[in-house]
Coordinates of C-alpha atoms in Angstrom, one line a residue:
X25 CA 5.4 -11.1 -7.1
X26 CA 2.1 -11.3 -4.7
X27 CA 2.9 -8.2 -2.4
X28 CA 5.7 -5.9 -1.1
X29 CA 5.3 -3.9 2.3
X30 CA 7.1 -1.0 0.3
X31 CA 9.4 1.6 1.2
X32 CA 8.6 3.7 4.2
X33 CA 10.0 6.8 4.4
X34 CA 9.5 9.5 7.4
X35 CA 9.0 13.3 7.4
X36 CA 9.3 14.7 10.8
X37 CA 6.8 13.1 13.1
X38 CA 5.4 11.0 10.3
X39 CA 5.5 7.6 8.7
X40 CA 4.4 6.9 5.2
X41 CA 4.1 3.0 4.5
X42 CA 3.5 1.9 0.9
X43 CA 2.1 -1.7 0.1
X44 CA 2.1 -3.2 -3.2
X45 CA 0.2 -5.7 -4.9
X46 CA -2.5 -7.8 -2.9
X47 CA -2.8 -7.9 0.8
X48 CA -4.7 -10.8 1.7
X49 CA -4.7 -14.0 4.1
X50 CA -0.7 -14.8 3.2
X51 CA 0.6 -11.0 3.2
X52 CA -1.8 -9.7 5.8
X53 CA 0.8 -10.2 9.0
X54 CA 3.9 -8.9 6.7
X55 CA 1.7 -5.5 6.5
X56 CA 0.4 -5.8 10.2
X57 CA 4.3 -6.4 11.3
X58 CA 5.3 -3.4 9.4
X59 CA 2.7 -1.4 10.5
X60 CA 3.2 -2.2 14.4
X61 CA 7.0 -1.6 13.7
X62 CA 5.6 2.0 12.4
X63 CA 3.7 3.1 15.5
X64 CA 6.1 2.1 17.5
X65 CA 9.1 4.1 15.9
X66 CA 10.3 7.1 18.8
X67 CA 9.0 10.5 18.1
X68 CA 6.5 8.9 15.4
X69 CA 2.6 11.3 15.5
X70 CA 0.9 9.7 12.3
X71 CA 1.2 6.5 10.4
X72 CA 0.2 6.8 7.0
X73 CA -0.9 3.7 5.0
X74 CA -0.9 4.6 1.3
X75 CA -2.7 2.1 -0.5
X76 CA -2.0 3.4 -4.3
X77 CA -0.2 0.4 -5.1
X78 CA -2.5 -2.4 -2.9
X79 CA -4.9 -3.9 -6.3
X80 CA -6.5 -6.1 -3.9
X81 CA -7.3 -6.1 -0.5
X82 CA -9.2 -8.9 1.6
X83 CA -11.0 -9.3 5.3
X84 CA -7.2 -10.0 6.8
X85 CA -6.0 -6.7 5.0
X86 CA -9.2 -4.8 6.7
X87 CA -8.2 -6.8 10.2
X88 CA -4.7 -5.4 9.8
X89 CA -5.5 -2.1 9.5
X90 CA -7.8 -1.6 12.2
X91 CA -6.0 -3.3 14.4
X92 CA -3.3 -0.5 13.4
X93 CA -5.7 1.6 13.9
X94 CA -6.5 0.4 17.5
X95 CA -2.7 -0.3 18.5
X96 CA -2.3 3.5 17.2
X97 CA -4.7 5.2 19.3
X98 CA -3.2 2.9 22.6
X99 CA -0.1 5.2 22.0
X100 CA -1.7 8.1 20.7
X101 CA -1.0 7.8 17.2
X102 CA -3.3 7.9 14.7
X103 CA -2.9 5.7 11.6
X104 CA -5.0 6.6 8.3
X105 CA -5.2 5.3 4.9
X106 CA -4.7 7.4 1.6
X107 CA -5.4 6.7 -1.9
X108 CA -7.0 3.4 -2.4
X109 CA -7.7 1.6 -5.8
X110 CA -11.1 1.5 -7.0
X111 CA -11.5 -2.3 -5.7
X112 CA -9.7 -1.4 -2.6
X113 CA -12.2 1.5 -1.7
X114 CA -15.2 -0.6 -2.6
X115 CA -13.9 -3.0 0.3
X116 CA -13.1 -0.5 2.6
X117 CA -16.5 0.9 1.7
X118 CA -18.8 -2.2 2.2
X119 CA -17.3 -3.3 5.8
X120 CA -17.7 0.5 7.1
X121 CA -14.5 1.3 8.0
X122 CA -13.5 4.2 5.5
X123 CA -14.0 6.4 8.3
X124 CA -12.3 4.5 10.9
X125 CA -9.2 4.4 8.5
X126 CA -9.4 8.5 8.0
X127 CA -11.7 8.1 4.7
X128 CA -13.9 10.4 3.6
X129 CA -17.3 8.8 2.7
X130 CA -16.4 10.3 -1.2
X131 CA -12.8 8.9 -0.5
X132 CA -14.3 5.2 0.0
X133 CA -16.9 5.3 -2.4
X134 CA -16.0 5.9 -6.0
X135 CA -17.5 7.7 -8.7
X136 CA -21.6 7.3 -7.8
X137 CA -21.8 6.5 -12.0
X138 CA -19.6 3.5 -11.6
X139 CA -22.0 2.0 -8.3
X140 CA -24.5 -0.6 -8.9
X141 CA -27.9 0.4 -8.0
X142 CA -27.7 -1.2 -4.5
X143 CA -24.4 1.7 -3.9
X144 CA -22.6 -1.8 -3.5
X145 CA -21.3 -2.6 -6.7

């Protein structure tokens, strides 16, 4: 199995969604459909993203989510992103948009032993 959009589960105010696998060009608008469907739920404040599960994440994954991000601030809902893989944070890291996404710079970056000289690797 390439992906699943995971479960999504709500505490008061909040939506959690849970992706699996690899989002990338042919899973990219299966996450962007379930994350529109998200911030548009009544009575929703935050969207959460976690990406614990995601082992790979491509441009179209990074399109999806800050369009969610964008969509989410239209209707006053922010959406961040929790717990990315290693890989995953290294992406989110080189295109700049931990921060957009709710990211610490640390949260994004990995351990600084395991970076390549350059802070790319």
């Amino acid at each position: 199995m390439r992906r699943s959009m995971g479960e999504r589960y709500t505490e008061p105010g909040q939506v959690f969604v849970r992706p699996s696998g690899e989002i990338d060009m042919a899973t990219a608008d299966a996450l962007g459909a379930t994350i529109t469907d998200a911030l548009h739920r009544p009575g929703v404040r935050e969207v959460v993203v976690d990406l614990a599960d995601v082992r790979f994440l491509d441009s179209s994954g990074v399109r999806v989510l800050v369009h969610g991000v964008a969509v989410g601030g239209e209707r006053g809902v922010p959406l961040r992103v929790e717990n990315p893989q290693p890989v995953v944070a290294r992406v989110l890291r080189i295109t700049g948009v931990g921060p957009l996404l709710g990211l610490a710079d640390g949260d994004a970056a990995g351990p600084p032993a395991l970076r390549g000289w350059r802070g790319l690797d």
